[in-house]
XYZ file of C-alpha atoms in Angstrom:
312
model
C 21.721 -9.657 -36.946
C 24.889 -10.847 -35.198
C 22.849 -13.161 -32.972
C 21.145 -14.690 -36.019
C 24.431 -15.084 -37.904
C 26.092 -16.756 -34.926
C 23.190 -19.171 -34.557
C 22.895 -19.998 -38.269
C 26.624 -20.454 -39.015
C 26.598 -24.229 -38.276
C 23.655 -24.594 -40.684
C 25.641 -23.205 -43.620
C 28.805 -25.036 -42.540
C 27.048 -28.423 -42.619
C 25.441 -27.640 -45.997
C 28.889 -26.736 -47.313
C 30.369 -29.933 -45.896
C 27.650 -31.971 -47.598
C 28.276 -30.243 -50.929
C 32.041 -30.687 -50.547
C 31.639 -34.392 -49.757
C 29.450 -34.856 -52.834
C 31.976 -32.963 -54.957
C 34.698 -35.334 -53.728
C 32.578 -38.296 -54.813
C 32.059 -39.698 -51.317
C 28.318 -40.213 -51.858
C 26.473 -41.870 -54.715
C 23.188 -40.961 -56.357
C 21.132 -42.808 -53.721
C 22.779 -41.069 -50.761
C 20.189 -38.321 -50.344
C 17.320 -40.798 -50.085
C 19.193 -42.933 -47.541
C 20.255 -39.961 -45.407
C 16.761 -38.477 -45.401
C 15.142 -41.804 -44.570
C 17.412 -42.086 -41.543
C 16.759 -38.481 -40.494
C 12.970 -38.743 -40.792
C 12.279 -42.332 -39.724
C 14.937 -42.856 -37.040
C 16.680 -39.775 -35.650
C 13.874 -37.193 -35.704
C 11.334 -39.345 -33.801
C 13.942 -39.918 -31.083
C 14.599 -36.184 -30.827
C 10.900 -35.267 -30.806
C 9.982 -37.880 -28.185
C 12.676 -36.638 -25.811
C 12.066 -32.914 -26.323
C 8.282 -33.143 -26.034
C 8.428 -35.314 -22.918
C 10.563 -32.702 -21.140
C 8.202 -29.760 -21.798
C 5.830 -28.943 -18.888
C 2.973 -28.491 -21.341
C 0.170 -28.304 -18.774
C 1.921 -25.488 -16.876
C 2.938 -23.415 -19.903
C -0.151 -23.705 -22.093
C -1.767 -20.629 -23.667
C -4.744 -21.804 -25.677
C -5.447 -18.510 -27.447
C -1.832 -18.173 -28.592
C -1.719 -21.762 -29.861
C -5.066 -21.454 -31.653
C -3.936 -18.233 -33.326
C -0.645 -19.731 -34.528
C -2.449 -22.862 -35.714
C -5.158 -21.025 -37.662
C -2.650 -18.608 -39.211
C -0.444 -21.528 -40.233
C -3.342 -23.455 -41.776
C -4.503 -20.344 -43.650
C -1.050 -19.572 -45.074
C -0.445 -23.216 -45.943
C -3.830 -23.430 -47.651
C -3.102 -20.278 -49.632
C 0.236 -21.734 -50.734
C -1.416 -24.969 -51.869
C -4.106 -23.067 -53.771
C -1.629 -20.794 -55.571
C 0.688 -23.692 -56.415
C -2.228 -25.538 -57.973
C -3.821 -22.606 -59.817
C -0.792 -20.573 -60.909
C 1.826 -23.286 -61.401
C -0.387 -26.281 -62.195
C 1.353 -28.507 -59.646
C 0.123 -31.881 -58.530
C -1.552 -31.847 -55.124
C 1.373 -33.526 -53.263
C 3.853 -31.033 -54.760
C 1.520 -28.161 -53.886
C 1.328 -29.379 -50.282
C 5.128 -29.336 -50.034
C 5.124 -25.728 -51.259
C 2.398 -24.821 -48.790
C 4.317 -26.413 -45.930
C 7.399 -24.362 -46.794
C 5.431 -21.150 -46.133
C 4.766 -22.078 -42.497
C 7.411 -24.678 -41.609
C 10.099 -22.622 -39.891
C 13.486 -23.803 -38.662
C 12.222 -23.834 -35.092
C 14.289 -26.558 -33.448
C 17.634 -25.449 -34.897
C 17.220 -21.643 -34.974
C 13.948 -20.776 -33.240
C 14.701 -22.138 -29.780
C 18.093 -20.416 -29.290
C 16.803 -17.176 -30.810
C 13.709 -17.147 -28.585
C 15.890 -17.760 -25.544
C 18.086 -14.841 -26.604
C 15.288 -12.352 -27.305
C 12.540 -13.400 -24.873
C 14.631 -14.183 -21.809
C 13.281 -16.160 -18.872
C 9.737 -16.219 -20.243
C 10.758 -18.099 -23.384
C 9.814 -21.545 -22.056
C 6.073 -21.131 -22.703
C 6.217 -19.933 -26.343
C 8.954 -22.484 -27.057
C 6.738 -25.324 -25.810
C 3.731 -24.050 -27.770
C 5.842 -23.416 -30.877
C 7.195 -26.963 -30.726
C 3.683 -28.380 -30.524
C 2.398 -26.163 -33.336
C 5.345 -27.089 -35.545
C 5.696 -30.797 -34.803
C 2.131 -31.785 -33.907
C 0.267 -29.696 -36.480
C 2.247 -28.438 -39.490
C 4.330 -31.551 -40.171
C 1.599 -34.186 -39.593
C -0.895 -32.125 -41.614
C 1.535 -31.897 -44.537
C 2.272 -35.621 -44.405
C -1.413 -36.504 -44.211
C -2.364 -34.252 -47.129
C 0.463 -35.613 -49.294
C -0.636 -39.162 -48.561
C -4.294 -38.306 -49.179
C -3.405 -36.687 -52.494
C -1.810 -39.807 -53.930
C -3.870 -41.731 -56.454
C -7.633 -41.817 -56.692
C -10.441 -43.344 -54.750
C -13.673 -42.704 -52.931
C -13.882 -39.919 -50.337
C -13.751 -42.580 -47.620
C -10.525 -44.024 -48.998
C -9.005 -40.568 -49.287
C -10.023 -39.828 -45.693
C -8.502 -43.133 -44.587
C -5.214 -42.257 -46.306
C -5.289 -38.851 -44.623
C -5.732 -40.384 -41.163
C -3.178 -43.110 -41.825
C -0.611 -40.673 -43.190
C -1.132 -38.256 -40.313
C -1.109 -40.682 -37.395
C 0.563 -43.951 -38.378
C 4.151 -42.823 -38.842
C 7.134 -42.706 -36.448
C 7.100 -38.907 -36.327
C 3.513 -38.606 -35.109
C 3.817 -41.570 -32.762
C 6.817 -39.898 -31.124
C 4.783 -36.693 -30.659
C 1.908 -38.550 -29.015
C 4.327 -40.456 -26.791
C 6.125 -37.267 -25.766
C 2.896 -35.397 -24.976
C 1.595 -38.372 -22.981
C 4.787 -38.495 -20.909
C 4.679 -34.738 -20.318
C 1.054 -34.721 -19.175
C 1.532 -37.800 -16.982
C 4.522 -36.327 -15.191
C 6.563 -39.459 -15.867
C 10.201 -39.095 -16.846
C 12.182 -41.227 -19.265
C 14.679 -43.497 -17.472
C 18.199 -42.088 -17.697
C 19.724 -44.844 -19.904
C 16.886 -44.462 -22.430
C 17.060 -40.670 -22.182
C 20.776 -40.743 -22.993
C 20.093 -43.040 -25.941
C 17.409 -40.698 -27.288
C 19.682 -37.681 -26.786
C 22.531 -39.396 -28.638
C 20.344 -40.627 -31.500
C 18.141 -37.543 -31.775
C 21.143 -35.234 -31.850
C 21.952 -36.497 -35.335
C 18.571 -35.540 -36.844
C 19.283 -31.927 -37.815
C 22.915 -32.415 -38.941
C 22.053 -35.419 -41.137
C 19.059 -33.684 -42.737
C 21.059 -30.515 -43.396
C 24.029 -32.531 -44.675
C 21.713 -34.338 -47.116
C 20.508 -30.939 -48.302
C 24.099 -29.988 -49.169
C 24.692 -33.280 -50.987
C 21.483 -32.865 -52.988
C 22.206 -29.235 -53.867
C 25.610 -30.160 -55.285
C 24.309 -33.154 -57.243
C 21.436 -31.180 -58.744
C 23.560 -28.138 -59.596
C 26.124 -30.348 -61.341
C 23.353 -31.949 -63.387
C 21.678 -28.612 -64.082
C 18.559 -29.713 -62.170
C 18.380 -27.051 -59.465
C 15.565 -24.787 -60.736
C 15.208 -21.328 -59.247
C 11.791 -20.731 -60.826
C 9.220 -20.520 -58.116
C 11.771 -20.110 -55.311
C 11.181 -16.387 -54.702
C 7.462 -16.796 -53.833
C 8.410 -19.426 -51.233
C 11.029 -17.168 -49.655
C 8.744 -14.117 -49.612
C 5.829 -16.156 -48.323
C 7.826 -17.476 -45.386
C 9.829 -14.369 -44.469
C 7.254 -11.658 -45.244
C 3.672 -12.958 -45.500
C 3.736 -15.353 -42.547
C 5.249 -12.943 -39.961
C 3.203 -9.941 -41.126
C -0.062 -11.879 -40.962
C 0.928 -13.220 -37.540
C 1.664 -9.710 -36.269
C -1.645 -8.409 -37.627
C -3.727 -11.168 -36.035
C -1.960 -11.185 -32.661
C -1.465 -7.428 -32.253
C -4.367 -5.841 -34.129
C -7.161 -8.422 -34.117
C -6.614 -10.254 -30.814
C -4.657 -7.496 -29.025
C -2.558 -9.991 -27.104
C 0.042 -8.976 -24.562
C 3.159 -7.568 -26.324
C 5.223 -10.506 -25.040
C 3.040 -13.008 -26.901
C 2.946 -10.810 -30.000
C 6.740 -10.747 -30.026
C 6.946 -14.510 -29.487
C 4.490 -15.198 -32.303
C 6.249 -12.936 -34.789
C 9.643 -14.456 -33.952
C 8.142 -17.910 -34.499
C 6.686 -16.903 -37.881
C 9.776 -14.986 -39.066
C 12.062 -18.034 -39.023
C 13.426 -19.240 -42.386
C 12.195 -22.422 -44.047
C 13.090 -25.556 -42.107
C 15.316 -28.298 -43.468
C 12.657 -30.846 -42.501
C 10.494 -29.489 -45.341
C 13.151 -30.847 -47.702
C 13.467 -34.089 -45.702
C 9.707 -34.728 -45.866
C 9.552 -33.820 -49.552
C 12.298 -36.330 -50.326
C 10.754 -38.975 -48.107
C 7.349 -38.729 -49.807
C 8.818 -38.236 -53.296
C 7.589 -34.764 -54.168
C 9.776 -32.353 -56.153
C 12.236 -31.166 -53.510
C 14.637 -29.235 -55.776
C 13.037 -25.763 -55.476
C 12.604 -26.384 -51.755
C 16.325 -27.008 -51.312
C 17.142 -23.688 -52.960
C 14.424 -21.880 -50.993
C 15.731 -23.207 -47.672
C 19.261 -21.949 -48.298
C 18.143 -18.595 -49.723
C 15.563 -17.962 -46.990
C 18.107 -18.702 -44.265
C 20.578 -16.262 -45.807
C 17.884 -13.609 -46.330
C 16.626 -14.025 -42.774
C 19.854 -12.441 -41.561
C 18.167 -9.187 -42.664
C 14.458 -9.927 -42.274
C 14.657 -11.469 -38.797
C 16.212 -8.347 -37.188
C 13.527 -6.294 -38.961
C 10.843 -8.503 -37.417
C 12.378 -7.935 -33.986
C 12.341 -4.182 -34.614
C 8.703 -4.369 -35.735
C 7.525 -5.928 -32.480
C 9.897 -4.015 -30.201
C 9.070 -0.512 -31.369
């Protein structure tokens, strides 16, 4: 618990700073959109390109582990979309955002340091695979489905929107560039690497800061609904890790190290980029903002339990 609290403290501090700045009137009504556009379109691609290019993917790859995480994530996301549509009558883009929140964990900000702390020297492989699963599968799939769900058209037009939304965006292009550099063995020249490090370092703080600004603005206007937040929190902190443990440990009977890595990956709270993407593609991000904050606070209890589950 102490390790999680120490790692997550900056997250809450930046949210609080964003809310305080909004309370002081430093940001107008359009600030959240501008901040999130910068985080998603500019800073995050720089961060992803640099991080992915530095991972020795070919050396660390475990195909069974990746396939298991991917299929579990798709199944949980699909279940979230289905329930959001059937039980809450949401539009398809809004349902996709809810589904993404059930599998989109705060991997870059919390997952990497926590895996290093609990997995030791062997953490490099699950970190690399987790990054690929998170950035190259969950996020592009969510973006593509949201884009495909907009408007009407023939199946071919919907498929074209899906492909365009999944591939033709700075986020996905940065992933493909990073993977290509990693597999080729080429390194980014130092001046460019420093530029990407400097620019990419602002991605998480700006996205989290925007979350604080939005939370304050919505709460002041009485537009921060808590209805529907609890299922998102329980889905991410309970359903996702338990299903991951069951598949990896009971069905596939993987080595305990990989079971532990998979459960730690799945037990992470909802990522701030779920909110950033929701804002960017104009789905209802208000319940997501509340779910992100609540799930991160609740994970101070559920994450240690997940560690106990796989360490016993």
